[in-house]
């Protein structure tokens, strides 16, 4: 983990505002090292990674927050998953060439969808999903509008990324009773002056001083963030079980083995005939040959 892969939460004593800053260097580089993403998609994916960590910072549950963009245009899918232990992973799928300056709505096509999922670690039946309206020209604007309309939380998100770093700042209004009510407007305006190059180049301490040196800011201990993928031979095996023995057997008969590549970390998993028979507890090839006759 890079020393710069950190989440820094903070709270204003004189204003009803909580906030967080995130900087992803090593974790972002791990994502980029696994696939050559077009420039426009790098921006989307990097900003989604920063946003997911920021939004998950104040959640009090064990599990994962998953941000998903689905599109019918050149951008088919962009997914970021961050967990309560501050690990994060991301991937995307697209078709053809993407123009460097292509707007996000154009990349998504006519029927794009933005989905937030909260998946508890132990009780998947409690999984929750929310649909983010595609209102805005950036990931940050869409999520700001979603938090206001769906959660009644006034939020400001500043997001940025380049080839080495993905970073972001979240400011969120607290309920009345904490600090001066008019403090939100003041803090929000100050936060809006943060430039992308400052977000990407300055430390959390320097950013907070640059923006809020006249405010009383309570800064919590920084938390480390890292790239991690939870794929495994067992998980892939469970996925093959869901496909069914007949389909897996057909692939074995035609190709000699079943190979699965993780979209997130590019790990290769290979199941030969013996592995597959053990997984399903019967002779798959014999069953396929019998079914064909």
PDB file of C-alpha atoms in Angstrom:
ATOM      1  CA  UNK A   1       0.000   0.000   0.000  1.00  0.00           C
ATOM      2  CA  UNK A   2       1.352   3.408  -0.941  1.00  0.00           C
ATOM      3  CA  UNK A   3       1.624   5.947   1.852  1.00  0.00           C
ATOM      4  CA  UNK A   4      -0.639   8.166  -0.256  1.00  0.00           C
ATOM      5  CA  UNK A   5      -3.498   5.639  -0.378  1.00  0.00           C
ATOM      6  CA  UNK A   6      -5.427   7.240   2.461  1.00  0.00           C
ATOM      7  CA  UNK A   7      -8.889   8.282   3.544  1.00  0.00           C
ATOM      8  CA  UNK A   8      -8.962  11.333   5.809  1.00  0.00           C
ATOM      9  CA  UNK A   9     -12.230  12.156   7.599  1.00  0.00           C
ATOM     10  CA  UNK A  10     -12.849  15.516   9.284  1.00  0.00           C
ATOM     11  CA  UNK A  11     -15.572  17.475  11.048  1.00  0.00           C
ATOM     12  CA  UNK A  12     -16.222  21.202  11.494  1.00  0.00           C
ATOM     13  CA  UNK A  13     -16.902  22.351  15.053  1.00  0.00           C
ATOM     14  CA  UNK A  14     -18.537  25.641  14.036  1.00  0.00           C
ATOM     15  CA  UNK A  15     -20.571  24.446  11.057  1.00  0.00           C
ATOM     16  CA  UNK A  16     -22.995  21.559  10.390  1.00  0.00           C
ATOM     17  CA  UNK A  17     -20.574  19.835   8.033  1.00  0.00           C
ATOM     18  CA  UNK A  18     -18.631  16.591   7.935  1.00  0.00           C
ATOM     19  CA  UNK A  19     -16.149  15.732   5.235  1.00  0.00           C
ATOM     20  CA  UNK A  20     -13.592  13.341   3.871  1.00  0.00           C
ATOM     21  CA  UNK A  21     -10.627  13.428   1.530  1.00  0.00           C
ATOM     22  CA  UNK A  22      -9.333  10.394  -0.329  1.00  0.00           C
ATOM     23  CA  UNK A  23      -6.201   9.891  -2.362  1.00  0.00           C
ATOM     24  CA  UNK A  24      -5.558   6.683  -4.305  1.00  0.00           C
ATOM     25  CA  UNK A  25      -2.121   6.193  -5.813  1.00  0.00           C
ATOM     26  CA  UNK A  26      -1.115   2.544  -5.448  1.00  0.00           C
ATOM     27  CA  UNK A  27      -4.707   1.261  -5.567  1.00  0.00           C
ATOM     28  CA  UNK A  28      -5.415   3.243  -8.750  1.00  0.00           C
ATOM     29  CA  UNK A  29      -2.178   2.032 -10.324  1.00  0.00           C
ATOM     30  CA  UNK A  30      -3.160  -1.568  -9.552  1.00  0.00           C
ATOM     31  CA  UNK A  31      -6.382  -1.062 -11.537  1.00  0.00           C
ATOM     32  CA  UNK A  32      -4.608   0.572 -14.488  1.00  0.00           C
ATOM     33  CA  UNK A  33      -1.905  -2.116 -14.559  1.00  0.00           C
ATOM     34  CA  UNK A  34      -4.486  -4.801 -15.324  1.00  0.00           C
ATOM     35  CA  UNK A  35      -6.082  -3.263 -18.407  1.00  0.00           C
ATOM     36  CA  UNK A  36      -5.362  -0.456 -20.899  1.00  0.00           C
ATOM     37  CA  UNK A  37      -8.359   1.830 -20.447  1.00  0.00           C
ATOM     38  CA  UNK A  38      -9.131   4.683 -22.886  1.00  0.00           C
ATOM     39  CA  UNK A  39      -8.562   8.157 -21.436  1.00  0.00           C
ATOM     40  CA  UNK A  40     -12.260   9.014 -21.132  1.00  0.00           C
ATOM     41  CA  UNK A  41     -12.941   5.773 -19.291  1.00  0.00           C
ATOM     42  CA  UNK A  42      -9.966   6.307 -16.963  1.00  0.00           C
ATOM     43  CA  UNK A  43     -11.571   9.570 -15.841  1.00  0.00           C
ATOM     44  CA  UNK A  44     -14.918   7.906 -15.168  1.00  0.00           C
ATOM     45  CA  UNK A  45     -13.450   4.881 -13.383  1.00  0.00           C
ATOM     46  CA  UNK A  46     -10.981   6.898 -11.281  1.00  0.00           C
ATOM     47  CA  UNK A  47     -13.671   9.336 -10.170  1.00  0.00           C
ATOM     48  CA  UNK A  48     -16.006   6.446  -9.333  1.00  0.00           C
ATOM     49  CA  UNK A  49     -13.281   4.863  -7.177  1.00  0.00           C
ATOM     50  CA  UNK A  50     -12.721   8.076  -5.244  1.00  0.00           C
ATOM     51  CA  UNK A  51     -16.468   8.702  -4.888  1.00  0.00           C
ATOM     52  CA  UNK A  52     -17.165   5.177  -3.629  1.00  0.00           C
ATOM     53  CA  UNK A  53     -14.540   5.456  -0.888  1.00  0.00           C
ATOM     54  CA  UNK A  54     -15.842   8.869   0.152  1.00  0.00           C
ATOM     55  CA  UNK A  55     -19.483   7.801   0.269  1.00  0.00           C
ATOM     56  CA  UNK A  56     -18.648   4.609   2.156  1.00  0.00           C
ATOM     57  CA  UNK A  57     -16.564   6.524   4.715  1.00  0.00           C
ATOM     58  CA  UNK A  58     -19.553   7.253   6.951  1.00  0.00           C
ATOM     59  CA  UNK A  59     -21.371   3.929   6.593  1.00  0.00           C
ATOM     60  CA  UNK A  60     -21.654   1.903   9.789  1.00  0.00           C
ATOM     61  CA  UNK A  61     -21.937  -1.630   8.449  1.00  0.00           C
ATOM     62  CA  UNK A  62     -19.786  -4.567   7.389  1.00  0.00           C
ATOM     63  CA  UNK A  63     -20.013  -5.196   3.685  1.00  0.00           C
ATOM     64  CA  UNK A  64     -19.483  -3.583   0.321  1.00  0.00           C
ATOM     65  CA  UNK A  65     -20.636  -0.480  -1.506  1.00  0.00           C
ATOM     66  CA  UNK A  66     -20.808  -1.071  -5.250  1.00  0.00           C
ATOM     67  CA  UNK A  67     -21.177   1.670  -7.863  1.00  0.00           C
ATOM     68  CA  UNK A  68     -22.226   0.463 -11.316  1.00  0.00           C
ATOM     69  CA  UNK A  69     -22.668   2.347 -14.568  1.00  0.00           C
ATOM     70  CA  UNK A  70     -24.522   0.389 -17.251  1.00  0.00           C
ATOM     71  CA  UNK A  71     -24.700   1.752 -20.781  1.00  0.00           C
ATOM     72  CA  UNK A  72     -26.044   0.949 -24.231  1.00  0.00           C
ATOM     73  CA  UNK A  73     -23.366   3.014 -25.956  1.00  0.00           C
ATOM     74  CA  UNK A  74     -19.608   2.457 -26.262  1.00  0.00           C
ATOM     75  CA  UNK A  75     -19.369   2.251 -22.456  1.00  0.00           C
ATOM     76  CA  UNK A  76     -21.081  -1.000 -21.487  1.00  0.00           C
ATOM     77  CA  UNK A  77     -20.164  -1.275 -17.834  1.00  0.00           C
ATOM     78  CA  UNK A  78     -18.060   0.413 -15.176  1.00  0.00           C
ATOM     79  CA  UNK A  79     -17.980  -1.109 -11.677  1.00  0.00           C
ATOM     80  CA  UNK A  80     -16.266  -0.086  -8.454  1.00  0.00           C
ATOM     81  CA  UNK A  81     -16.551  -2.102  -5.251  1.00  0.00           C
ATOM     82  CA  UNK A  82     -15.213  -0.858  -1.923  1.00  0.00           C
ATOM     83  CA  UNK A  83     -15.425  -2.744   1.351  1.00  0.00           C
ATOM     84  CA  UNK A  84     -15.660  -1.827   5.026  1.00  0.00           C
ATOM     85  CA  UNK A  85     -11.975  -2.751   5.417  1.00  0.00           C
ATOM     86  CA  UNK A  86     -11.085   0.051   2.950  1.00  0.00           C
ATOM     87  CA  UNK A  87     -10.166  -2.287   0.106  1.00  0.00           C
ATOM     88  CA  UNK A  88     -11.282  -1.363  -3.389  1.00  0.00           C
ATOM     89  CA  UNK A  89     -11.380  -2.899  -6.863  1.00  0.00           C
ATOM     90  CA  UNK A  90     -12.696  -1.715 -10.235  1.00  0.00           C
ATOM     91  CA  UNK A  91     -13.248  -2.819 -13.814  1.00  0.00           C
ATOM     92  CA  UNK A  92     -14.991  -1.710 -17.000  1.00  0.00           C
ATOM     93  CA  UNK A  93     -16.153  -3.020 -20.366  1.00  0.00           C
ATOM     94  CA  UNK A  94     -16.464  -1.019 -23.560  1.00  0.00           C
ATOM     95  CA  UNK A  95     -16.750  -1.370 -27.329  1.00  0.00           C
ATOM     96  CA  UNK A  96     -14.515   0.220 -29.948  1.00  0.00           C
ATOM     97  CA  UNK A  97     -12.611   3.492 -29.628  1.00  0.00           C
ATOM     98  CA  UNK A  98     -13.682   6.144 -27.121  1.00  0.00           C
ATOM     99  CA  UNK A  99     -12.927   9.789 -27.867  1.00  0.00           C
ATOM    100  CA  UNK A 100     -10.794  11.357 -25.128  1.00  0.00           C
ATOM    101  CA  UNK A 101     -13.264  14.224 -24.608  1.00  0.00           C
ATOM    102  CA  UNK A 102     -16.486  12.241 -25.047  1.00  0.00           C
ATOM    103  CA  UNK A 103     -19.187  13.294 -22.528  1.00  0.00           C
ATOM    104  CA  UNK A 104     -20.256  10.577 -20.113  1.00  0.00           C
ATOM    105  CA  UNK A 105     -23.893  10.617 -21.290  1.00  0.00           C
ATOM    106  CA  UNK A 106     -22.757  10.117 -24.879  1.00  0.00           C
ATOM    107  CA  UNK A 107     -20.590   7.157 -23.847  1.00  0.00           C
ATOM    108  CA  UNK A 108     -23.516   5.559 -22.017  1.00  0.00           C
ATOM    109  CA  UNK A 109     -25.855   5.834 -24.995  1.00  0.00           C
ATOM    110  CA  UNK A 110     -29.604   6.233 -24.805  1.00  0.00           C
ATOM    111  CA  UNK A 111     -30.381   3.900 -21.907  1.00  0.00           C
ATOM    112  CA  UNK A 112     -27.665   4.347 -19.306  1.00  0.00           C
ATOM    113  CA  UNK A 113     -28.205   3.478 -15.654  1.00  0.00           C
ATOM    114  CA  UNK A 114     -26.252   4.336 -12.510  1.00  0.00           C
ATOM    115  CA  UNK A 115     -26.814   1.971  -9.573  1.00  0.00           C
ATOM    116  CA  UNK A 116     -25.599   2.070  -5.962  1.00  0.00           C
ATOM    117  CA  UNK A 117     -25.674  -1.237  -4.075  1.00  0.00           C
ATOM    118  CA  UNK A 118     -25.058  -1.825  -0.376  1.00  0.00           C
ATOM    119  CA  UNK A 119     -24.317  -5.504   0.208  1.00  0.00           C
ATOM    120  CA  UNK A 120     -23.981  -6.624   3.845  1.00  0.00           C
ATOM    121  CA  UNK A 121     -21.164  -9.058   4.483  1.00  0.00           C
ATOM    122  CA  UNK A 122     -23.165 -11.716   6.300  1.00  0.00           C
ATOM    123  CA  UNK A 123     -26.819 -11.317   5.277  1.00  0.00           C
ATOM    124  CA  UNK A 124     -27.167 -10.900   1.515  1.00  0.00           C
ATOM    125  CA  UNK A 125     -30.967 -10.831   1.896  1.00  0.00           C
ATOM    126  CA  UNK A 126     -30.556  -7.301   3.304  1.00  0.00           C
ATOM    127  CA  UNK A 127     -28.886  -6.032   0.122  1.00  0.00           C
ATOM    128  CA  UNK A 128     -30.149  -2.557  -0.839  1.00  0.00           C
ATOM    129  CA  UNK A 129     -30.049  -0.802  -4.211  1.00  0.00           C
ATOM    130  CA  UNK A 130     -30.649   2.774  -5.289  1.00  0.00           C
ATOM    131  CA  UNK A 131     -30.900   4.183  -8.807  1.00  0.00           C
ATOM    132  CA  UNK A 132     -28.953   7.378  -9.496  1.00  0.00           C
ATOM    133  CA  UNK A 133     -30.608   9.612 -12.072  1.00  0.00           C
ATOM    134  CA  UNK A 134     -28.252  10.644 -14.869  1.00  0.00           C
ATOM    135  CA  UNK A 135     -28.628  14.312 -13.932  1.00  0.00           C
ATOM    136  CA  UNK A 136     -25.362  16.146 -14.506  1.00  0.00           C
ATOM    137  CA  UNK A 137     -22.317  16.062 -16.721  1.00  0.00           C
ATOM    138  CA  UNK A 138     -19.972  14.302 -14.288  1.00  0.00           C
ATOM    139  CA  UNK A 139     -19.949  11.462 -11.752  1.00  0.00           C
ATOM    140  CA  UNK A 140     -19.769  14.040  -8.958  1.00  0.00           C
ATOM    141  CA  UNK A 141     -22.799  16.009 -10.143  1.00  0.00           C
ATOM    142  CA  UNK A 142     -24.898  12.873 -10.559  1.00  0.00           C
ATOM    143  CA  UNK A 143     -24.094  11.697  -7.044  1.00  0.00           C
ATOM    144  CA  UNK A 144     -24.696  15.147  -5.545  1.00  0.00           C
ATOM    145  CA  UNK A 145     -28.160  15.222  -7.118  1.00  0.00           C
ATOM    146  CA  UNK A 146     -28.856  11.682  -5.936  1.00  0.00           C
ATOM    147  CA  UNK A 147     -27.883  12.430  -2.328  1.00  0.00           C
ATOM    148  CA  UNK A 148     -30.094  15.531  -2.290  1.00  0.00           C
ATOM    149  CA  UNK A 149     -33.169  13.992  -3.939  1.00  0.00           C
ATOM    150  CA  UNK A 150     -33.063  10.483  -2.465  1.00  0.00           C
ATOM    151  CA  UNK A 151     -31.320  10.932   0.888  1.00  0.00           C
ATOM    152  CA  UNK A 152     -32.154  14.604   1.567  1.00  0.00           C
ATOM    153  CA  UNK A 153     -28.468  15.230   2.211  1.00  0.00           C
ATOM    154  CA  UNK A 154     -26.858  18.331   0.778  1.00  0.00           C
ATOM    155  CA  UNK A 155     -23.507  17.163  -0.562  1.00  0.00           C
ATOM    156  CA  UNK A 156     -20.581  18.574  -2.472  1.00  0.00           C
ATOM    157  CA  UNK A 157     -18.203  16.226  -4.288  1.00  0.00           C
ATOM    158  CA  UNK A 158     -14.966  17.306  -5.941  1.00  0.00           C
ATOM    159  CA  UNK A 159     -13.355  14.478  -7.923  1.00  0.00           C
ATOM    160  CA  UNK A 160     -10.275  14.237 -10.135  1.00  0.00           C
ATOM    161  CA  UNK A 161      -7.868  11.695 -11.567  1.00  0.00           C
ATOM    162  CA  UNK A 162      -4.874  11.418 -13.864  1.00  0.00           C
ATOM    163  CA  UNK A 163      -2.582   8.564 -14.869  1.00  0.00           C
ATOM    164  CA  UNK A 164      -1.055   8.289 -11.393  1.00  0.00           C
ATOM    165  CA  UNK A 165      -3.703   9.361  -8.892  1.00  0.00           C
ATOM    166  CA  UNK A 166      -7.453   9.294  -8.253  1.00  0.00           C
ATOM    167  CA  UNK A 167      -8.663  11.662  -5.538  1.00  0.00           C
ATOM    168  CA  UNK A 168     -11.723  13.338  -4.148  1.00  0.00           C
ATOM    169  CA  UNK A 169     -13.268  15.474  -1.434  1.00  0.00           C
ATOM    170  CA  UNK A 170     -16.748  15.098   0.055  1.00  0.00           C
ATOM    171  CA  UNK A 171     -18.547  17.708   2.123  1.00  0.00           C
ATOM    172  CA  UNK A 172     -21.928  16.836   3.609  1.00  0.00           C
ATOM    173  CA  UNK A 173     -24.393  18.884   5.609  1.00  0.00           C
ATOM    174  CA  UNK A 174     -25.283  17.546   9.055  1.00  0.00           C
ATOM    175  CA  UNK A 175     -28.730  17.859  10.657  1.00  0.00           C
ATOM    176  CA  UNK A 176     -29.522  21.075  12.505  1.00  0.00           C
ATOM    177  CA  UNK A 177     -28.039  21.303  15.966  1.00  0.00           C
ATOM    178  CA  UNK A 178     -24.378  20.970  15.065  1.00  0.00           C
ATOM    179  CA  UNK A 179     -22.713  24.346  14.525  1.00  0.00           C
ATOM    180  CA  UNK A 180     -24.212  27.451  12.941  1.00  0.00           C
ATOM    181  CA  UNK A 181     -26.852  26.622  10.275  1.00  0.00           C
ATOM    182  CA  UNK A 182     -25.427  29.160   7.819  1.00  0.00           C
ATOM    183  CA  UNK A 183     -22.034  27.481   8.067  1.00  0.00           C
ATOM    184  CA  UNK A 184     -22.921  24.953   5.367  1.00  0.00           C
ATOM    185  CA  UNK A 185     -23.117  27.605   2.649  1.00  0.00           C
ATOM    186  CA  UNK A 186     -19.770  29.074   3.696  1.00  0.00           C
ATOM    187  CA  UNK A 187     -17.979  25.703   3.814  1.00  0.00           C
ATOM    188  CA  UNK A 188     -19.583  24.535   0.571  1.00  0.00           C
ATOM    189  CA  UNK A 189     -18.465  27.651  -1.298  1.00  0.00           C
ATOM    190  CA  UNK A 190     -14.931  27.324   0.036  1.00  0.00           C
ATOM    191  CA  UNK A 191     -14.848  23.648  -0.936  1.00  0.00           C
ATOM    192  CA  UNK A 192     -15.951  24.509  -4.450  1.00  0.00           C
ATOM    193  CA  UNK A 193     -12.756  26.510  -4.989  1.00  0.00           C
ATOM    194  CA  UNK A 194     -10.624  23.359  -4.789  1.00  0.00           C
ATOM    195  CA  UNK A 195      -8.905  22.778  -8.136  1.00  0.00           C
ATOM    196  CA  UNK A 196      -8.178  19.380  -9.680  1.00  0.00           C
ATOM    197  CA  UNK A 197      -4.421  19.937  -9.637  1.00  0.00           C
ATOM    198  CA  UNK A 198      -4.560  20.773  -5.911  1.00  0.00           C
ATOM    199  CA  UNK A 199      -6.646  17.707  -5.146  1.00  0.00           C
ATOM    200  CA  UNK A 200      -4.202  15.505  -7.037  1.00  0.00           C
ATOM    201  CA  UNK A 201      -1.000  17.164  -5.854  1.00  0.00           C
ATOM    202  CA  UNK A 202      -1.468  18.330  -2.267  1.00  0.00           C
ATOM    203  CA  UNK A 203      -1.647  16.349   0.965  1.00  0.00           C
ATOM    204  CA  UNK A 204      -4.880  16.239   2.962  1.00  0.00           C
ATOM    205  CA  UNK A 205      -3.297  18.502   5.575  1.00  0.00           C
ATOM    206  CA  UNK A 206      -2.355  21.095   2.948  1.00  0.00           C
ATOM    207  CA  UNK A 207      -5.788  20.970   1.306  1.00  0.00           C
ATOM    208  CA  UNK A 208      -7.588  21.490   4.611  1.00  0.00           C
ATOM    209  CA  UNK A 209      -5.288  24.409   5.486  1.00  0.00           C
ATOM    210  CA  UNK A 210      -5.640  25.972   2.044  1.00  0.00           C
ATOM    211  CA  UNK A 211      -9.452  25.813   2.122  1.00  0.00           C
ATOM    212  CA  UNK A 212     -10.419  26.076   5.778  1.00  0.00           C
ATOM    213  CA  UNK A 213      -7.611  27.748   7.718  1.00  0.00           C
ATOM    214  CA  UNK A 214     -10.119  30.159   9.299  1.00  0.00           C
ATOM    215  CA  UNK A 215     -12.376  27.312  10.475  1.00  0.00           C
ATOM    216  CA  UNK A 216     -12.049  24.964  13.431  1.00  0.00           C
ATOM    217  CA  UNK A 217     -11.618  21.542  11.862  1.00  0.00           C
ATOM    218  CA  UNK A 218     -11.448  18.304  13.848  1.00  0.00           C
ATOM    219  CA  UNK A 219      -9.280  15.869  11.878  1.00  0.00           C
ATOM    220  CA  UNK A 220      -9.492  12.140  12.579  1.00  0.00           C
ATOM    221  CA  UNK A 221      -6.763   9.541  12.185  1.00  0.00           C
ATOM    222  CA  UNK A 222      -6.115   8.769   8.503  1.00  0.00           C
ATOM    223  CA  UNK A 223      -7.153   5.321   7.280  1.00  0.00           C
ATOM    224  CA  UNK A 224      -5.238   3.273   4.736  1.00  0.00           C
ATOM    225  CA  UNK A 225      -6.882   2.222   1.469  1.00  0.00           C
ATOM    226  CA  UNK A 226      -5.628  -0.600  -0.755  1.00  0.00           C
ATOM    227  CA  UNK A 227      -6.500  -2.562  -3.869  1.00  0.00           C
ATOM    228  CA  UNK A 228      -7.755  -6.092  -3.183  1.00  0.00           C
ATOM    229  CA  UNK A 229      -9.796  -8.644  -5.091  1.00  0.00           C
ATOM    230  CA  UNK A 230     -11.840 -11.318  -3.313  1.00  0.00           C
ATOM    231  CA  UNK A 231     -11.956 -13.749  -6.220  1.00  0.00           C
ATOM    232  CA  UNK A 232     -10.867 -17.330  -5.462  1.00  0.00           C
ATOM    233  CA  UNK A 233     -10.952 -20.880  -6.830  1.00  0.00           C
ATOM    234  CA  UNK A 234     -13.897 -21.580  -4.531  1.00  0.00           C
ATOM    235  CA  UNK A 235     -15.904 -18.560  -5.720  1.00  0.00           C
ATOM    236  CA  UNK A 236     -15.281 -19.423  -9.365  1.00  0.00           C
ATOM    237  CA  UNK A 237     -16.288 -23.006  -8.640  1.00  0.00           C
ATOM    238  CA  UNK A 238     -19.560 -21.784  -7.134  1.00  0.00           C
ATOM    239  CA  UNK A 239     -20.177 -19.723 -10.259  1.00  0.00           C
ATOM    240  CA  UNK A 240     -19.627 -22.811 -12.432  1.00  0.00           C
ATOM    241  CA  UNK A 241     -22.113 -24.712 -10.285  1.00  0.00           C
ATOM    242  CA  UNK A 242     -24.680 -22.030 -11.051  1.00  0.00           C
ATOM    243  CA  UNK A 243     -24.042 -22.517 -14.771  1.00  0.00           C
ATOM    244  CA  UNK A 244     -24.794 -26.217 -14.378  1.00  0.00           C
ATOM    245  CA  UNK A 245     -22.991 -29.453 -15.141  1.00  0.00           C
ATOM    246  CA  UNK A 246     -24.338 -29.779 -18.686  1.00  0.00           C
ATOM    247  CA  UNK A 247     -22.971 -26.415 -19.825  1.00  0.00           C
ATOM    248  CA  UNK A 248     -19.624 -26.900 -18.061  1.00  0.00           C
ATOM    249  CA  UNK A 249     -19.370 -30.410 -19.528  1.00  0.00           C
ATOM    250  CA  UNK A 250     -19.984 -29.081 -23.052  1.00  0.00           C
ATOM    251  CA  UNK A 251     -17.065 -26.649 -22.659  1.00  0.00           C
ATOM    252  CA  UNK A 252     -14.854 -29.418 -21.295  1.00  0.00           C
ATOM    253  CA  UNK A 253     -15.678 -31.675 -24.216  1.00  0.00           C
ATOM    254  CA  UNK A 254     -14.905 -28.964 -26.760  1.00  0.00           C
ATOM    255  CA  UNK A 255     -11.898 -27.266 -25.123  1.00  0.00           C
ATOM    256  CA  UNK A 256     -10.475 -29.779 -22.656  1.00  0.00           C
ATOM    257  CA  UNK A 257     -10.743 -27.371 -19.722  1.00  0.00           C
ATOM    258  CA  UNK A 258     -12.747 -24.407 -18.453  1.00  0.00           C
ATOM    259  CA  UNK A 259     -10.801 -21.174 -18.045  1.00  0.00           C
ATOM    260  CA  UNK A 260     -12.189 -18.166 -16.191  1.00  0.00           C
ATOM    261  CA  UNK A 261     -10.417 -14.799 -15.994  1.00  0.00           C
ATOM    262  CA  UNK A 262     -11.351 -12.359 -13.210  1.00  0.00           C
ATOM    263  CA  UNK A 263     -12.409  -9.013 -14.680  1.00  0.00           C
ATOM    264  CA  UNK A 264     -11.079  -7.148 -11.652  1.00  0.00           C
ATOM    265  CA  UNK A 265      -7.601  -8.577 -11.115  1.00  0.00           C
ATOM    266  CA  UNK A 266      -6.948 -10.595 -14.294  1.00  0.00           C
ATOM    267  CA  UNK A 267      -6.327 -13.782 -12.281  1.00  0.00           C
ATOM    268  CA  UNK A 268      -6.745 -16.949 -14.394  1.00  0.00           C
ATOM    269  CA  UNK A 269      -8.606 -19.976 -13.014  1.00  0.00           C
ATOM    270  CA  UNK A 270      -8.485 -23.273 -14.891  1.00  0.00           C
ATOM    271  CA  UNK A 271     -10.716 -26.290 -14.193  1.00  0.00           C
ATOM    272  CA  UNK A 272      -9.698 -29.496 -15.969  1.00  0.00           C
ATOM    273  CA  UNK A 273     -11.850 -32.640 -16.232  1.00  0.00           C
ATOM    274  CA  UNK A 274     -10.812 -33.942 -12.814  1.00  0.00           C
ATOM    275  CA  UNK A 275     -11.472 -30.565 -11.158  1.00  0.00           C
ATOM    276  CA  UNK A 276     -14.910 -30.303 -12.754  1.00  0.00           C
ATOM    277  CA  UNK A 277     -15.894 -33.857 -11.867  1.00  0.00           C
ATOM    278  CA  UNK A 278     -14.901 -33.225  -8.264  1.00  0.00           C
ATOM    279  CA  UNK A 279     -16.871 -29.967  -8.256  1.00  0.00           C
ATOM    280  CA  UNK A 280     -20.087 -31.609  -9.505  1.00  0.00           C
ATOM    281  CA  UNK A 281     -19.430 -35.050  -8.003  1.00  0.00           C
ATOM    282  CA  UNK A 282     -20.128 -36.979 -11.225  1.00  0.00           C
ATOM    283  CA  UNK A 283     -18.535 -37.660 -14.631  1.00  0.00           C
ATOM    284  CA  UNK A 284     -19.464 -34.585 -16.682  1.00  0.00           C
ATOM    285  CA  UNK A 285     -18.097 -35.812 -20.020  1.00  0.00           C
ATOM    286  CA  UNK A 286     -19.926 -39.118 -19.752  1.00  0.00           C
ATOM    287  CA  UNK A 287     -23.138 -37.254 -18.982  1.00  0.00           C
ATOM    288  CA  UNK A 288     -22.682 -34.919 -21.966  1.00  0.00           C
ATOM    289  CA  UNK A 289     -21.940 -37.788 -24.375  1.00  0.00           C
ATOM    290  CA  UNK A 290     -24.992 -39.665 -23.127  1.00  0.00           C
ATOM    291  CA  UNK A 291     -27.187 -36.573 -23.550  1.00  0.00           C
ATOM    292  CA  UNK A 292     -25.961 -36.121 -27.139  1.00  0.00           C
ATOM    293  CA  UNK A 293     -26.989 -39.678 -27.996  1.00  0.00           C
TER     294      UNK A 293
END
